[in-house]
PDB file of C-alpha atoms in Angstrom:
ATOM      1  CA  UNK A  15     -57.861 141.817-150.838  1.00  0.00           C
ATOM      2  CA  UNK A  16     -60.025 143.773-150.669  1.00  0.00           C
ATOM      3  CA  UNK A  17     -61.238 143.878-153.891  1.00  0.00           C
ATOM      4  CA  UNK A  18     -61.589 140.243-154.009  1.00  0.00           C
ATOM      5  CA  UNK A  19     -63.198 139.126-150.558  1.00  0.00           C
ATOM      6  CA  UNK A  20     -66.614 138.819-151.430  1.00  0.00           C
ATOM      7  CA  UNK A  21     -65.498 135.975-153.783  1.00  0.00           C
ATOM      8  CA  UNK A  22     -66.529 132.597-152.690  1.00  0.00           C
ATOM      9  CA  UNK A  23     -62.687 131.045-154.606  1.00  0.00           C
ATOM     10  CA  UNK A  24     -60.744 133.889-152.716  1.00  0.00           C
ATOM     11  CA  UNK A  25     -63.065 132.866-149.258  1.00  0.00           C
ATOM     12  CA  UNK A  26     -62.198 129.395-148.887  1.00  0.00           C
ATOM     13  CA  UNK A  27     -57.973 129.460-150.431  1.00  0.00           C
ATOM     14  CA  UNK A  28     -57.813 132.454-147.806  1.00  0.00           C
ATOM     15  CA  UNK A  29     -58.961 129.950-145.577  1.00  0.00           C
ATOM     16  CA  UNK A  30     -56.619 127.648-146.675  1.00  0.00           C
ATOM     17  CA  UNK A  31     -54.059 129.513-146.313  1.00  0.00           C
ATOM     18  CA  UNK A  32     -54.734 130.195-142.733  1.00  0.00           C
ATOM     19  CA  UNK A  33     -54.633 126.539-141.473  1.00  0.00           C
ATOM     20  CA  UNK A  34     -52.209 126.261-143.080  1.00  0.00           C
ATOM     21  CA  UNK A  35     -50.203 128.823-141.653  1.00  0.00           C
ATOM     22  CA  UNK A  36     -51.786 127.703-138.281  1.00  0.00           C
ATOM     23  CA  UNK A  37     -50.599 124.403-138.203  1.00  0.00           C
ATOM     24  CA  UNK A  38     -46.817 125.559-139.406  1.00  0.00           C
ATOM     25  CA  UNK A  39     -47.551 127.849-135.880  1.00  0.00           C
ATOM     26  CA  UNK A  40     -48.571 124.742-134.777  1.00  0.00           C
ATOM     27  CA  UNK A  41     -45.484 122.928-135.405  1.00  0.00           C
ATOM     28  CA  UNK A  42     -43.789 126.010-134.777  1.00  0.00           C
ATOM     29  CA  UNK A  43     -44.154 125.739-130.887  1.00  0.00           C
ATOM     30  CA  UNK A  44     -43.768 122.665-130.340  1.00  0.00           C
ATOM     31  CA  UNK A  45     -40.025 122.448-131.771  1.00  0.00           C
ATOM     32  CA  UNK A  46     -39.845 125.165-129.611  1.00  0.00           C
ATOM     33  CA  UNK A  47     -40.791 123.139-126.371  1.00  0.00           C
ATOM     34  CA  UNK A  48     -37.755 120.517-127.390  1.00  0.00           C
ATOM     35  CA  UNK A  49     -34.503 120.417-126.800  1.00  0.00           C
ATOM     36  CA  UNK A  50     -32.607 122.634-129.915  1.00  0.00           C
ATOM     37  CA  UNK A  51     -30.764 119.537-130.601  1.00  0.00           C
ATOM     38  CA  UNK A  52     -33.630 117.925-131.459  1.00  0.00           C
ATOM     39  CA  UNK A  53     -35.240 120.035-133.004  1.00  0.00           C
ATOM     40  CA  UNK A  54     -32.937 121.114-136.453  1.00  0.00           C
ATOM     41  CA  UNK A  55     -32.462 117.145-137.316  1.00  0.00           C
ATOM     42  CA  UNK A  56     -35.783 115.875-138.264  1.00  0.00           C
ATOM     43  CA  UNK A  57     -36.488 114.200-141.520  1.00  0.00           C
ATOM     44  CA  UNK A  58     -39.320 115.347-144.185  1.00  0.00           C
ATOM     45  CA  UNK A  59     -40.000 114.717-147.521  1.00  0.00           C
ATOM     46  CA  UNK A  60     -39.564 116.749-149.934  1.00  0.00           C
ATOM     47  CA  UNK A  61     -42.477 116.681-152.383  1.00  0.00           C
ATOM     48  CA  UNK A  62     -44.793 116.546-149.234  1.00  0.00           C
ATOM     49  CA  UNK A  63     -42.612 120.089-148.086  1.00  0.00           C
ATOM     50  CA  UNK A  64     -43.138 121.212-151.437  1.00  0.00           C
ATOM     51  CA  UNK A  65     -46.933 121.258-151.610  1.00  0.00           C
ATOM     52  CA  UNK A  66     -47.421 122.603-148.448  1.00  0.00           C
ATOM     53  CA  UNK A  67     -44.833 125.333-149.723  1.00  0.00           C
ATOM     54  CA  UNK A  68     -47.541 125.662-152.834  1.00  0.00           C
ATOM     55  CA  UNK A  69     -50.349 125.278-151.224  1.00  0.00           C
ATOM     56  CA  UNK A  70     -49.565 128.266-149.082  1.00  0.00           C
ATOM     57  CA  UNK A  71     -49.237 130.272-152.209  1.00  0.00           C
ATOM     58  CA  UNK A  72     -53.028 129.483-153.023  1.00  0.00           C
ATOM     59  CA  UNK A  73     -54.170 133.002-152.209  1.00  0.00           C
ATOM     60  CA  UNK A  74     -52.171 134.739-154.815  1.00  0.00           C
ATOM     61  CA  UNK A  75     -54.262 135.130-158.360  1.00  0.00           C
ATOM     62  CA  UNK A  76     -50.321 132.958-159.595  1.00  0.00           C
ATOM     63  CA  UNK A  77     -50.554 130.056-158.394  1.00  0.00           C
ATOM     64  CA  UNK A  78     -47.253 127.697-159.170  1.00  0.00           C
ATOM     65  CA  UNK A  79     -46.917 124.954-160.930  1.00  0.00           C
ATOM     66  CA  UNK A  80     -45.785 121.392-158.816  1.00  0.00           C
ATOM     67  CA  UNK A  81     -43.287 119.290-161.250  1.00  0.00           C
ATOM     68  CA  UNK A  82     -42.509 116.319-159.033  1.00  0.00           C
ATOM     69  CA  UNK A  83     -39.782 114.336-161.037  1.00  0.00           C
ATOM     70  CA  UNK A  84     -38.233 112.369-158.004  1.00  0.00           C
ATOM     71  CA  UNK A  85     -40.610 110.942-155.555  1.00  0.00           C
ATOM     72  CA  UNK A  86     -39.599 109.531-152.623  1.00  0.00           C
ATOM     73  CA  UNK A  87     -36.832 112.223-151.536  1.00  0.00           C
ATOM     74  CA  UNK A  88     -36.003 112.786-147.984  1.00  0.00           C
ATOM     75  CA  UNK A  89     -34.299 115.745-146.065  1.00  0.00           C
ATOM     76  CA  UNK A  90     -33.066 115.639-142.993  1.00  0.00           C
ATOM     77  CA  UNK A  91     -32.842 118.824-140.711  1.00  0.00           C
ATOM     78  CA  UNK A  92     -35.041 121.865-140.151  1.00  0.00           C
ATOM     79  CA  UNK A  93     -38.741 121.030-141.693  1.00  0.00           C
ATOM     80  CA  UNK A  94     -39.935 124.611-140.498  1.00  0.00           C
ATOM     81  CA  UNK A  95     -36.903 126.377-142.097  1.00  0.00           C
ATOM     82  CA  UNK A  96     -36.505 124.901-144.921  1.00  0.00           C
ATOM     83  CA  UNK A  97     -40.530 125.403-145.402  1.00  0.00           C
ATOM     84  CA  UNK A  98     -40.036 129.784-145.098  1.00  0.00           C
ATOM     85  CA  UNK A  99     -36.831 129.594-147.646  1.00  0.00           C
ATOM     86  CA  UNK A 100     -38.515 127.540-150.558  1.00  0.00           C
ATOM     87  CA  UNK A 101     -41.532 129.931-149.827  1.00  0.00           C
ATOM     88  CA  UNK A 102     -39.447 133.225-150.076  1.00  0.00           C
ATOM     89  CA  UNK A 103     -37.901 132.009-153.236  1.00  0.00           C
ATOM     90  CA  UNK A 104     -42.180 131.021-154.470  1.00  0.00           C
ATOM     91  CA  UNK A 105     -42.969 134.557-152.604  1.00  0.00           C
ATOM     92  CA  UNK A 106     -40.169 136.193-154.843  1.00  0.00           C
ATOM     93  CA  UNK A 107     -40.972 134.752-157.928  1.00  0.00           C
ATOM     94  CA  UNK A 108     -44.915 135.393-157.669  1.00  0.00           C
ATOM     95  CA  UNK A 109     -43.659 139.275-157.263  1.00  0.00           C
ATOM     96  CA  UNK A 110     -41.520 139.454-159.717  1.00  0.00           C
ATOM     97  CA  UNK A 111     -44.054 137.717-162.839  1.00  0.00           C
ATOM     98  CA  UNK A 112     -46.690 139.251-164.078  1.00  0.00           C
ATOM     99  CA  UNK A 113     -50.621 137.149-162.924  1.00  0.00           C
ATOM    100  CA  UNK A 114     -50.629 135.981-167.131  1.00  0.00           C
ATOM    101  CA  UNK A 115     -47.171 135.017-166.036  1.00  0.00           C
ATOM    102  CA  UNK A 116     -46.121 131.391-164.667  1.00  0.00           C
ATOM    103  CA  UNK A 117     -44.256 130.136-161.213  1.00  0.00           C
ATOM    104  CA  UNK A 118     -43.153 126.468-161.596  1.00  0.00           C
ATOM    105  CA  UNK A 119     -41.496 123.696-159.420  1.00  0.00           C
ATOM    106  CA  UNK A 120     -39.627 121.510-159.487  1.00  0.00           C
ATOM    107  CA  UNK A 121     -38.344 118.375-157.909  1.00  0.00           C
ATOM    108  CA  UNK A 122     -35.434 116.375-159.218  1.00  0.00           C
ATOM    109  CA  UNK A 123     -32.986 113.503-158.787  1.00  0.00           C
ATOM    110  CA  UNK A 124     -29.192 114.069-160.038  1.00  0.00           C
ATOM    111  CA  UNK A 125     -27.147 111.427-158.389  1.00  0.00           C
ATOM    112  CA  UNK A 126     -27.593 111.416-154.639  1.00  0.00           C
ATOM    113  CA  UNK A 127     -28.669 114.990-154.341  1.00  0.00           C
ATOM    114  CA  UNK A 128     -31.665 115.706-154.127  1.00  0.00           C
ATOM    115  CA  UNK A 129     -32.803 119.354-157.373  1.00  0.00           C
ATOM    116  CA  UNK A 130     -35.425 121.852-156.566  1.00  0.00           C
ATOM    117  CA  UNK A 131     -35.623 124.491-159.280  1.00  0.00           C
ATOM    118  CA  UNK A 132     -37.992 127.482-158.955  1.00  0.00           C
ATOM    119  CA  UNK A 133     -38.679 129.698-162.576  1.00  0.00           C
ATOM    120  CA  UNK A 134     -40.536 132.646-163.750  1.00  0.00           C
ATOM    121  CA  UNK A 135     -41.706 134.531-166.139  1.00  0.00           C
ATOM    122  CA  UNK A 136     -41.036 137.217-165.107  1.00  0.00           C
ATOM    123  CA  UNK A 137     -38.614 140.177-166.754  1.00  0.00           C
ATOM    124  CA  UNK A 138     -36.108 139.645-164.648  1.00  0.00           C
ATOM    125  CA  UNK A 139     -33.476 142.657-163.029  1.00  0.00           C
ATOM    126  CA  UNK A 140     -31.543 145.050-165.884  1.00  0.00           C
ATOM    127  CA  UNK A 141     -27.811 145.335-165.009  1.00  0.00           C
ATOM    128  CA  UNK A 142     -28.422 149.243-163.702  1.00  0.00           C
ATOM    129  CA  UNK A 143     -30.998 147.868-161.059  1.00  0.00           C
ATOM    130  CA  UNK A 144     -28.424 145.103-160.163  1.00  0.00           C
ATOM    131  CA  UNK A 145     -25.721 147.741-159.772  1.00  0.00           C
ATOM    132  CA  UNK A 146     -27.392 150.664-157.949  1.00  0.00           C
ATOM    133  CA  UNK A 147     -30.317 148.951-156.093  1.00  0.00           C
ATOM    134  CA  UNK A 148     -28.064 146.008-155.289  1.00  0.00           C
ATOM    135  CA  UNK A 149     -24.682 146.947-153.523  1.00  0.00           C
TER     136      UNK A 149
END
């Protein structure tokens, strides 16, 4: 951020990211004011939800792509939690991928199921890393 703070494009991306974060925090505060059973039983469109996740990653030099193959998919549940979970997965993919690589998010349908796929061109974890650091 310090390296690119004087670039107008970076400033615009940062403002968009901050605006998105503030909007999410405001929605979260509204949900906290609701009864617990009401806060987790909402319905949301997955394409819009994924677009919000992708937009929240605009400040990074590696910007994930989004492909919607199943428009109109909806979920029932806690929208903010799903945004956080998918956001963490996308963030992990960004951090594991060189800035010259790709991170792709795809929404597809398989029978009655929505399928969200996050792929990246990072090198992955070798067996030694998995054996020594993940266990």
